[in-house]
Each structure stands twice: as structure tokens, then as C-alpha cells.
């Protein structure tokens, strides 16, 4: 378009002006040629400005996506953080409500982690958190399952379309995976265990909220820790996710 339109529009006119050849016609042809050159140059600037703006916008969008990803990722373990988890849980909760499917939440806490930090130092503690995060990602096989770090030594996972029995099985698999870690400090193997609280809810109304499900999972976690740690405590699918006490199965 940049070269073709000026050529098609002006070259025939310029050829017609060239005959008979005289000073006036030669001057007209020169003016037309200069005008063609101006059109080509001007369109070149428009072309460069347009594509420069397109590339700048694409670069800004890519940078914004990178910054958003960083804001949703835990910097130490490189798994999603709690903000990402809450967004994902809200999405999966809405899908479960729409499709009338169960959804399970796991609250995972490393047992006696403060002792590990105090005895072996925070750098070793950070190694442990990274190793636990790797185990959690390996243990949750499905792409739809999400694990995130809530902060400190606490992790959380959401299992869409997962009933109470399956969620308890996954939680026990996670517990065994954490217990299998073989990390050493100063040549000494440091054993690890974790306690897990599980809640399974079948959303049926807007009164049931994801936040209440997290509260129930947290209560189950504290029950697991109070019962001696290194265990799974599950709240059944008949749990009331309105923030009240669980309904017995």
C-alpha cells in the first residue's frame, strides 16, 4: 500500500504530463515525483510509529503479566502464594456450586518446625520448606489440584471434584511424602512430619463460602496437632461451610 498507491495514482499522471516535453511539463513531473517521495516517507513514519506502539504495548503487557506472576508466587518455594490460592479456591468453589460437585481443602503444617530453625538455622529451614514444596507438587498428581504456601511452615491445597474419602487418601499420601524426606544438617539426618486438616464440602448455596471452608480445615489441622501430630484429621462432606461447627456425618 505504501508504494503501490502513490505509483498507481501518480505515475500515469506524471507520464501524461511529460508530453510534449517542455520546461513547464518537466517541472510538473518533478513536483509529482517529489510528492510521491513525500508520501512514501510520510507513510514510512506512520508505519514505524504504529508498529512501535504495538511492540511497546506487547512489551508492557508481557511485563505486567510477569509482575502479576511474581505477586502470586512465593519467592522462596516458587509455588503459588496465599493470594493466588484464594483466587483459585474462589473459582473452583463457584464451579463446584454450579456443577454440584464436592471440593476439598487441605491445611498442611510442618511439625515442630520452629525447633528445626532454632537448632539448625534458618538457611537449613529454608531448604526444608523448598523440599516440602517439591514433595507437595509431586504428590498432587492432577493439573487441577493447587498447592500454595500460606506463610511460615504452613501450606494449603485445593482439590476440585474430590470427595471426602479421596481427599483423606491424598492427605495421607502427602503426609507420607513429607515423612520420606531425607535432609541432613551437619551430617545428621533430620526427620520431618506434618499434620494435615482436611475439609470436604459440597456447596449448595451462596451462604456457604470458601473462607468458611478454610476455617474448618484450619480447625481440623489444630485437632491433628492436638492429637499428637503426624496425622490427618478430616471433616466429612456433610460439613457446614457457613462458618459454624461441622455437622456430624
PDB file of C-alpha atoms in Angstrom:
ATOM      1  CA  UNK A   1       0.000   0.000   0.000  1.00  0.00           C
ATOM      2  CA  UNK A   2       2.810   2.379   0.911  1.00  0.00           C
ATOM      3  CA  UNK A   3       4.473   2.067  -2.500  1.00  0.00           C
ATOM      4  CA  UNK A   4       1.647   0.835  -4.692  1.00  0.00           C
ATOM      5  CA  UNK A   5      -0.971   3.541  -4.117  1.00  0.00           C
ATOM      6  CA  UNK A   6       1.286   6.549  -4.947  1.00  0.00           C
ATOM      7  CA  UNK A   7       2.580   4.681  -8.001  1.00  0.00           C
ATOM      8  CA  UNK A   8      -0.871   3.778  -9.332  1.00  0.00           C
ATOM      9  CA  UNK A   9      -2.294   7.244  -8.588  1.00  0.00           C
ATOM     10  CA  UNK A  10       0.553   9.498  -9.747  1.00  0.00           C
ATOM     11  CA  UNK A  11       2.794   7.700 -12.248  1.00  0.00           C
ATOM     12  CA  UNK A  12       0.200   7.656 -15.094  1.00  0.00           C
ATOM     13  CA  UNK A  13      -0.493  11.339 -14.440  1.00  0.00           C
ATOM     14  CA  UNK A  14       3.232  12.108 -14.464  1.00  0.00           C
ATOM     15  CA  UNK A  15       3.704  10.246 -17.762  1.00  0.00           C
ATOM     16  CA  UNK A  16       0.809  12.204 -19.268  1.00  0.00           C
ATOM     17  CA  UNK A  17       2.389  15.451 -18.123  1.00  0.00           C
ATOM     18  CA  UNK A  18       5.724  14.567 -19.732  1.00  0.00           C
ATOM     19  CA  UNK A  19       4.429  15.063 -23.287  1.00  0.00           C
ATOM     20  CA  UNK A  20       5.038  17.313 -25.029  1.00  0.00           C
ATOM     21  CA  UNK A  21       8.345  17.717 -23.236  1.00  0.00           C
ATOM     22  CA  UNK A  22       8.930  21.293 -22.197  1.00  0.00           C
ATOM     23  CA  UNK A  23      10.061  23.215 -19.148  1.00  0.00           C
ATOM     24  CA  UNK A  24       6.563  23.516 -17.627  1.00  0.00           C
ATOM     25  CA  UNK A  25       5.793  19.820 -18.042  1.00  0.00           C
ATOM     26  CA  UNK A  26       9.226  18.838 -16.725  1.00  0.00           C
ATOM     27  CA  UNK A  27       8.602  20.992 -13.663  1.00  0.00           C
ATOM     28  CA  UNK A  28       5.198  19.330 -13.137  1.00  0.00           C
ATOM     29  CA  UNK A  29       6.787  15.870 -13.372  1.00  0.00           C
ATOM     30  CA  UNK A  30       9.433  16.887 -10.841  1.00  0.00           C
ATOM     31  CA  UNK A  31       6.795  18.195  -8.458  1.00  0.00           C
ATOM     32  CA  UNK A  32       4.797  14.963  -8.816  1.00  0.00           C
ATOM     33  CA  UNK A  33       7.916  12.861  -8.181  1.00  0.00           C
ATOM     34  CA  UNK A  34       8.732  14.881  -5.061  1.00  0.00           C
ATOM     35  CA  UNK A  35       5.138  14.453  -3.873  1.00  0.00           C
ATOM     36  CA  UNK A  36       5.412  10.679  -4.392  1.00  0.00           C
ATOM     37  CA  UNK A  37       8.634  10.673  -2.375  1.00  0.00           C
ATOM     38  CA  UNK A  38       6.919  12.662   0.380  1.00  0.00           C
ATOM     39  CA  UNK A  39       4.016  10.187   0.521  1.00  0.00           C
ATOM     40  CA  UNK A  40       6.395   7.243   0.767  1.00  0.00           C
ATOM     41  CA  UNK A  41       8.437   8.891   3.512  1.00  0.00           C
ATOM     42  CA  UNK A  42       5.375  10.019   5.465  1.00  0.00           C
ATOM     43  CA  UNK A  43       3.775   6.580   5.277  1.00  0.00           C
ATOM     44  CA  UNK A  44       7.050   5.081   6.474  1.00  0.00           C
ATOM     45  CA  UNK A  45       6.917   7.213   9.610  1.00  0.00           C
ATOM     46  CA  UNK A  46       3.279   6.225  10.201  1.00  0.00           C
ATOM     47  CA  UNK A  47       4.228   2.559   9.702  1.00  0.00           C
ATOM     48  CA  UNK A  48       7.116   2.791  12.177  1.00  0.00           C
ATOM     49  CA  UNK A  49       5.023   4.661  14.764  1.00  0.00           C
ATOM     50  CA  UNK A  50       2.178   2.151  14.527  1.00  0.00           C
ATOM     51  CA  UNK A  51       4.301  -0.962  14.895  1.00  0.00           C
ATOM     52  CA  UNK A  52       6.432   0.706  17.545  1.00  0.00           C
ATOM     53  CA  UNK A  53       3.279   1.315  19.571  1.00  0.00           C
ATOM     54  CA  UNK A  54       2.156  -2.292  19.020  1.00  0.00           C
ATOM     55  CA  UNK A  55       5.510  -3.661  20.199  1.00  0.00           C
ATOM     56  CA  UNK A  56       5.566  -1.303  23.193  1.00  0.00           C
ATOM     57  CA  UNK A  57       2.073  -2.401  24.218  1.00  0.00           C
ATOM     58  CA  UNK A  58       3.002  -6.071  23.848  1.00  0.00           C
ATOM     59  CA  UNK A  59       6.119  -5.489  25.951  1.00  0.00           C
ATOM     60  CA  UNK A  60       4.101  -3.715  28.656  1.00  0.00           C
ATOM     61  CA  UNK A  61       1.507  -6.495  28.710  1.00  0.00           C
ATOM     62  CA  UNK A  62       4.251  -9.112  28.997  1.00  0.00           C
ATOM     63  CA  UNK A  63       5.894  -7.169  31.813  1.00  0.00           C
ATOM     64  CA  UNK A  64       2.561  -6.746  33.587  1.00  0.00           C
ATOM     65  CA  UNK A  65       1.964 -10.492  33.309  1.00  0.00           C
ATOM     66  CA  UNK A  66       5.429 -11.168  34.756  1.00  0.00           C
ATOM     67  CA  UNK A  67       4.807  -8.779  37.661  1.00  0.00           C
ATOM     68  CA  UNK A  68       1.413 -10.361  38.337  1.00  0.00           C
ATOM     69  CA  UNK A  69       3.012 -13.801  38.315  1.00  0.00           C
ATOM     70  CA  UNK A  70       5.652 -12.599  40.780  1.00  0.00           C
ATOM     71  CA  UNK A  71       2.953 -11.163  43.038  1.00  0.00           C
ATOM     72  CA  UNK A  72       1.200 -14.553  43.075  1.00  0.00           C
ATOM     73  CA  UNK A  73       4.319 -16.687  43.643  1.00  0.00           C
ATOM     74  CA  UNK A  74       6.081 -17.419  46.914  1.00  0.00           C
ATOM     75  CA  UNK A  75       9.670 -16.181  46.401  1.00  0.00           C
ATOM     76  CA  UNK A  76      11.284 -18.965  48.442  1.00  0.00           C
ATOM     77  CA  UNK A  77       9.492 -22.126  47.320  1.00  0.00           C
ATOM     78  CA  UNK A  78       8.424 -20.872  43.869  1.00  0.00           C
ATOM     79  CA  UNK A  79       4.932 -22.264  44.332  1.00  0.00           C
ATOM     80  CA  UNK A  80       1.787 -20.086  44.430  1.00  0.00           C
ATOM     81  CA  UNK A  81       1.228 -17.923  47.478  1.00  0.00           C
ATOM     82  CA  UNK A  82      -1.933 -17.487  49.524  1.00  0.00           C
ATOM     83  CA  UNK A  83      -3.301 -14.701  47.293  1.00  0.00           C
ATOM     84  CA  UNK A  84      -3.200 -16.997  44.269  1.00  0.00           C
ATOM     85  CA  UNK A  85      -4.706 -19.822  46.300  1.00  0.00           C
ATOM     86  CA  UNK A  86      -7.633 -17.686  47.457  1.00  0.00           C
ATOM     87  CA  UNK A  87      -8.366 -16.665  43.863  1.00  0.00           C
ATOM     88  CA  UNK A  88      -8.147 -20.242  42.652  1.00  0.00           C
ATOM     89  CA  UNK A  89     -10.296 -21.510  45.508  1.00  0.00           C
ATOM     90  CA  UNK A  90     -12.974 -18.916  44.719  1.00  0.00           C
ATOM     91  CA  UNK A  91     -13.011 -20.011  41.065  1.00  0.00           C
ATOM     92  CA  UNK A  92     -13.158 -23.714  41.904  1.00  0.00           C
ATOM     93  CA  UNK A  93     -15.804 -23.070  44.565  1.00  0.00           C
ATOM     94  CA  UNK A  94     -18.029 -21.315  42.023  1.00  0.00           C
ATOM     95  CA  UNK A  95     -17.536 -24.222  39.614  1.00  0.00           C
ATOM     96  CA  UNK A  96     -18.374 -26.758  42.338  1.00  0.00           C
ATOM     97  CA  UNK A  97     -21.522 -24.808  43.235  1.00  0.00           C
ATOM     98  CA  UNK A  98     -22.559 -24.632  39.583  1.00  0.00           C
ATOM     99  CA  UNK A  99     -21.868 -28.307  38.862  1.00  0.00           C
ATOM    100  CA  UNK A 100     -22.950 -29.558  42.316  1.00  0.00           C
ATOM    101  CA  UNK A 101     -19.603 -31.251  42.923  1.00  0.00           C
ATOM    102  CA  UNK A 102     -17.594 -31.705  46.134  1.00  0.00           C
ATOM    103  CA  UNK A 103     -14.449 -29.693  46.766  1.00  0.00           C
ATOM    104  CA  UNK A 104     -11.759 -30.422  49.348  1.00  0.00           C
ATOM    105  CA  UNK A 105      -9.264 -28.165  51.127  1.00  0.00           C
ATOM    106  CA  UNK A 106      -6.095 -29.375  52.884  1.00  0.00           C
ATOM    107  CA  UNK A 107      -4.250 -27.349  55.524  1.00  0.00           C
ATOM    108  CA  UNK A 108      -0.706 -28.713  55.945  1.00  0.00           C
ATOM    109  CA  UNK A 109       1.678 -27.729  58.740  1.00  0.00           C
ATOM    110  CA  UNK A 110       5.233 -28.992  59.286  1.00  0.00           C
ATOM    111  CA  UNK A 111       5.518 -30.347  62.821  1.00  0.00           C
ATOM    112  CA  UNK A 112       7.942 -28.667  65.250  1.00  0.00           C
ATOM    113  CA  UNK A 113       9.435 -26.523  62.503  1.00  0.00           C
ATOM    114  CA  UNK A 114      10.472 -23.798  64.935  1.00  0.00           C
ATOM    115  CA  UNK A 115      12.714 -26.317  66.694  1.00  0.00           C
ATOM    116  CA  UNK A 116      14.378 -27.102  63.371  1.00  0.00           C
ATOM    117  CA  UNK A 117      15.029 -23.411  62.720  1.00  0.00           C
ATOM    118  CA  UNK A 118      16.346 -22.837  66.225  1.00  0.00           C
ATOM    119  CA  UNK A 119      18.626 -25.889  66.184  1.00  0.00           C
ATOM    120  CA  UNK A 120      19.966 -25.877  62.617  1.00  0.00           C
ATOM    121  CA  UNK A 121      19.463 -22.272  61.497  1.00  0.00           C
ATOM    122  CA  UNK A 122      17.145 -20.519  59.084  1.00  0.00           C
ATOM    123  CA  UNK A 123      19.113 -21.390  55.915  1.00  0.00           C
ATOM    124  CA  UNK A 124      18.535 -25.080  56.635  1.00  0.00           C
ATOM    125  CA  UNK A 125      14.921 -24.303  57.476  1.00  0.00           C
ATOM    126  CA  UNK A 126      14.529 -22.641  54.068  1.00  0.00           C
ATOM    127  CA  UNK A 127      15.962 -25.767  52.420  1.00  0.00           C
ATOM    128  CA  UNK A 128      13.358 -27.810  54.240  1.00  0.00           C
ATOM    129  CA  UNK A 129      10.497 -25.586  53.056  1.00  0.00           C
ATOM    130  CA  UNK A 130      11.672 -25.842  49.455  1.00  0.00           C
ATOM    131  CA  UNK A 131      11.951 -29.634  49.753  1.00  0.00           C
ATOM    132  CA  UNK A 132       8.460 -29.889  51.237  1.00  0.00           C
ATOM    133  CA  UNK A 133       7.049 -27.725  48.434  1.00  0.00           C
ATOM    134  CA  UNK A 134       8.654 -30.038  45.860  1.00  0.00           C
ATOM    135  CA  UNK A 135       7.129 -33.081  47.568  1.00  0.00           C
ATOM    136  CA  UNK A 136       3.694 -31.472  47.621  1.00  0.00           C
ATOM    137  CA  UNK A 137       3.827 -30.699  43.904  1.00  0.00           C
ATOM    138  CA  UNK A 138       4.905 -34.262  43.156  1.00  0.00           C
ATOM    139  CA  UNK A 139       2.190 -35.742  45.353  1.00  0.00           C
ATOM    140  CA  UNK A 140      -0.716 -33.792  43.852  1.00  0.00           C
ATOM    141  CA  UNK A 141      -0.927 -35.563  40.519  1.00  0.00           C
ATOM    142  CA  UNK A 142      -3.812 -33.739  38.838  1.00  0.00           C
ATOM    143  CA  UNK A 143      -3.336 -30.484  36.958  1.00  0.00           C
ATOM    144  CA  UNK A 144      -6.489 -29.053  38.538  1.00  0.00           C
ATOM    145  CA  UNK A 145      -5.129 -29.519  42.073  1.00  0.00           C
ATOM    146  CA  UNK A 146      -3.412 -26.458  43.534  1.00  0.00           C
ATOM    147  CA  UNK A 147      -0.912 -26.212  46.372  1.00  0.00           C
ATOM    148  CA  UNK A 148       0.278 -22.936  47.861  1.00  0.00           C
ATOM    149  CA  UNK A 149       2.354 -21.647  50.729  1.00  0.00           C
ATOM    150  CA  UNK A 150       0.329 -19.684  53.269  1.00  0.00           C
ATOM    151  CA  UNK A 151       3.341 -18.420  55.143  1.00  0.00           C
ATOM    152  CA  UNK A 152       5.875 -19.795  57.576  1.00  0.00           C
ATOM    153  CA  UNK A 153       5.704 -23.586  57.616  1.00  0.00           C
ATOM    154  CA  UNK A 154       2.056 -23.806  56.558  1.00  0.00           C
ATOM    155  CA  UNK A 155       0.836 -24.936  53.146  1.00  0.00           C
ATOM    156  CA  UNK A 156      -2.660 -25.278  51.716  1.00  0.00           C
ATOM    157  CA  UNK A 157      -4.141 -27.235  48.819  1.00  0.00           C
ATOM    158  CA  UNK A 158      -7.453 -27.296  46.985  1.00  0.00           C
ATOM    159  CA  UNK A 159      -8.721 -30.470  45.315  1.00  0.00           C
ATOM    160  CA  UNK A 160     -11.655 -29.806  42.952  1.00  0.00           C
ATOM    161  CA  UNK A 161     -14.258 -32.527  42.386  1.00  0.00           C
ATOM    162  CA  UNK A 162     -12.789 -34.613  45.229  1.00  0.00           C
ATOM    163  CA  UNK A 163     -14.908 -36.357  47.840  1.00  0.00           C
ATOM    164  CA  UNK A 164     -14.052 -36.917  51.498  1.00  0.00           C
ATOM    165  CA  UNK A 165     -12.571 -40.398  51.075  1.00  0.00           C
ATOM    166  CA  UNK A 166     -10.358 -39.418  48.141  1.00  0.00           C
ATOM    167  CA  UNK A 167      -9.254 -36.219  49.886  1.00  0.00           C
ATOM    168  CA  UNK A 168      -8.264 -38.164  53.007  1.00  0.00           C
ATOM    169  CA  UNK A 169      -6.262 -40.564  50.825  1.00  0.00           C
ATOM    170  CA  UNK A 170      -4.450 -37.669  49.156  1.00  0.00           C
ATOM    171  CA  UNK A 171      -3.739 -36.093  52.540  1.00  0.00           C
ATOM    172  CA  UNK A 172      -2.236 -39.317  53.855  1.00  0.00           C
ATOM    173  CA  UNK A 173      -0.126 -39.597  50.707  1.00  0.00           C
ATOM    174  CA  UNK A 174       1.141 -36.070  51.357  1.00  0.00           C
ATOM    175  CA  UNK A 175       1.916 -36.951  54.979  1.00  0.00           C
ATOM    176  CA  UNK A 176       3.959 -39.980  53.930  1.00  0.00           C
ATOM    177  CA  UNK A 177       5.755 -37.998  51.215  1.00  0.00           C
ATOM    178  CA  UNK A 178       6.870 -35.362  53.729  1.00  0.00           C
ATOM    179  CA  UNK A 179       7.952 -38.069  56.190  1.00  0.00           C
ATOM    180  CA  UNK A 180      10.105 -39.642  53.461  1.00  0.00           C
ATOM    181  CA  UNK A 181      12.314 -36.554  53.128  1.00  0.00           C
ATOM    182  CA  UNK A 182      15.956 -37.331  53.835  1.00  0.00           C
ATOM    183  CA  UNK A 183      17.556 -33.980  54.628  1.00  0.00           C
ATOM    184  CA  UNK A 184      20.767 -33.783  56.637  1.00  0.00           C
ATOM    185  CA  UNK A 185      22.298 -30.989  58.702  1.00  0.00           C
ATOM    186  CA  UNK A 186      25.865 -31.257  59.956  1.00  0.00           C
ATOM    187  CA  UNK A 187      25.870 -34.881  58.844  1.00  0.00           C
ATOM    188  CA  UNK A 188      22.770 -35.717  60.865  1.00  0.00           C
ATOM    189  CA  UNK A 189      19.504 -36.797  59.234  1.00  0.00           C
ATOM    190  CA  UNK A 190      16.676 -34.513  60.317  1.00  0.00           C
ATOM    191  CA  UNK A 191      13.281 -36.274  60.415  1.00  0.00           C
ATOM    192  CA  UNK A 192      10.183 -34.456  59.234  1.00  0.00           C
ATOM    193  CA  UNK A 193       6.495 -34.982  59.801  1.00  0.00           C
ATOM    194  CA  UNK A 194       3.432 -32.921  59.086  1.00  0.00           C
ATOM    195  CA  UNK A 195      -0.103 -32.559  60.376  1.00  0.00           C
ATOM    196  CA  UNK A 196      -2.970 -32.116  57.935  1.00  0.00           C
ATOM    197  CA  UNK A 197      -6.530 -30.875  58.336  1.00  0.00           C
ATOM    198  CA  UNK A 198      -8.986 -31.788  55.587  1.00  0.00           C
ATOM    199  CA  UNK A 199     -12.442 -30.430  54.872  1.00  0.00           C
ATOM    200  CA  UNK A 200     -14.719 -31.627  52.099  1.00  0.00           C
ATOM    201  CA  UNK A 201     -17.733 -29.513  51.183  1.00  0.00           C
ATOM    202  CA  UNK A 202     -20.469 -29.807  48.585  1.00  0.00           C
ATOM    203  CA  UNK A 203     -21.520 -26.179  48.019  1.00  0.00           C
ATOM    204  CA  UNK A 204     -25.276 -25.842  47.662  1.00  0.00           C
ATOM    205  CA  UNK A 205     -25.978 -22.153  48.333  1.00  0.00           C
ATOM    206  CA  UNK A 206     -24.309 -18.743  48.440  1.00  0.00           C
ATOM    207  CA  UNK A 207     -24.329 -18.927  52.251  1.00  0.00           C
ATOM    208  CA  UNK A 208     -21.536 -21.478  52.018  1.00  0.00           C
ATOM    209  CA  UNK A 209     -18.250 -19.650  51.458  1.00  0.00           C
ATOM    210  CA  UNK A 210     -14.660 -20.624  50.628  1.00  0.00           C
ATOM    211  CA  UNK A 211     -13.442 -18.636  53.647  1.00  0.00           C
ATOM    212  CA  UNK A 212     -15.548 -20.750  55.977  1.00  0.00           C
ATOM    213  CA  UNK A 213     -14.133 -23.913  54.395  1.00  0.00           C
ATOM    214  CA  UNK A 214     -10.618 -22.666  55.150  1.00  0.00           C
ATOM    215  CA  UNK A 215     -11.656 -22.047  58.762  1.00  0.00           C
ATOM    216  CA  UNK A 216     -12.959 -25.617  59.044  1.00  0.00           C
ATOM    217  CA  UNK A 217      -9.769 -27.036  57.524  1.00  0.00           C
ATOM    218  CA  UNK A 218      -7.741 -24.954  59.966  1.00  0.00           C
ATOM    219  CA  UNK A 219      -9.765 -26.329  62.878  1.00  0.00           C
ATOM    220  CA  UNK A 220      -9.148 -29.865  61.648  1.00  0.00           C
ATOM    221  CA  UNK A 221      -5.422 -29.077  61.421  1.00  0.00           C
ATOM    222  CA  UNK A 222      -5.317 -27.958  65.035  1.00  0.00           C
ATOM    223  CA  UNK A 223      -7.174 -31.111  66.030  1.00  0.00           C
ATOM    224  CA  UNK A 224      -4.477 -33.140  64.257  1.00  0.00           C
ATOM    225  CA  UNK A 225      -1.730 -31.272  66.096  1.00  0.00           C
ATOM    226  CA  UNK A 226      -3.519 -31.579  69.448  1.00  0.00           C
ATOM    227  CA  UNK A 227      -3.931 -35.331  68.893  1.00  0.00           C
ATOM    228  CA  UNK A 228      -0.171 -35.847  68.637  1.00  0.00           C
ATOM    229  CA  UNK A 229       0.814 -34.511  65.178  1.00  0.00           C
ATOM    230  CA  UNK A 230       1.962 -36.576  62.176  1.00  0.00           C
ATOM    231  CA  UNK A 231      -1.634 -37.403  61.294  1.00  0.00           C
ATOM    232  CA  UNK A 232      -4.633 -36.445  59.172  1.00  0.00           C
ATOM    233  CA  UNK A 233      -7.908 -35.196  60.622  1.00  0.00           C
ATOM    234  CA  UNK A 234     -10.748 -34.894  58.116  1.00  0.00           C
ATOM    235  CA  UNK A 235     -14.081 -33.093  58.265  1.00  0.00           C
ATOM    236  CA  UNK A 236     -16.723 -35.058  56.303  1.00  0.00           C
ATOM    237  CA  UNK A 237     -18.595 -33.910  53.204  1.00  0.00           C
ATOM    238  CA  UNK A 238     -21.627 -33.072  55.349  1.00  0.00           C
ATOM    239  CA  UNK A 239     -19.698 -30.206  56.943  1.00  0.00           C
ATOM    240  CA  UNK A 240     -21.466 -26.869  57.194  1.00  0.00           C
ATOM    241  CA  UNK A 241     -19.308 -24.353  55.312  1.00  0.00           C
ATOM    242  CA  UNK A 242     -21.084 -21.301  56.711  1.00  0.00           C
ATOM    243  CA  UNK A 243     -18.543 -20.877  59.458  1.00  0.00           C
ATOM    244  CA  UNK A 244     -20.457 -22.878  62.092  1.00  0.00           C
ATOM    245  CA  UNK A 245     -19.420 -26.146  63.688  1.00  0.00           C
ATOM    246  CA  UNK A 246     -19.247 -29.214  61.403  1.00  0.00           C
ATOM    247  CA  UNK A 247     -22.342 -31.333  61.153  1.00  0.00           C
ATOM    248  CA  UNK A 248     -21.615 -34.948  62.178  1.00  0.00           C
ATOM    249  CA  UNK A 249     -21.695 -37.496  59.373  1.00  0.00           C
TER     250      UNK A 249
END
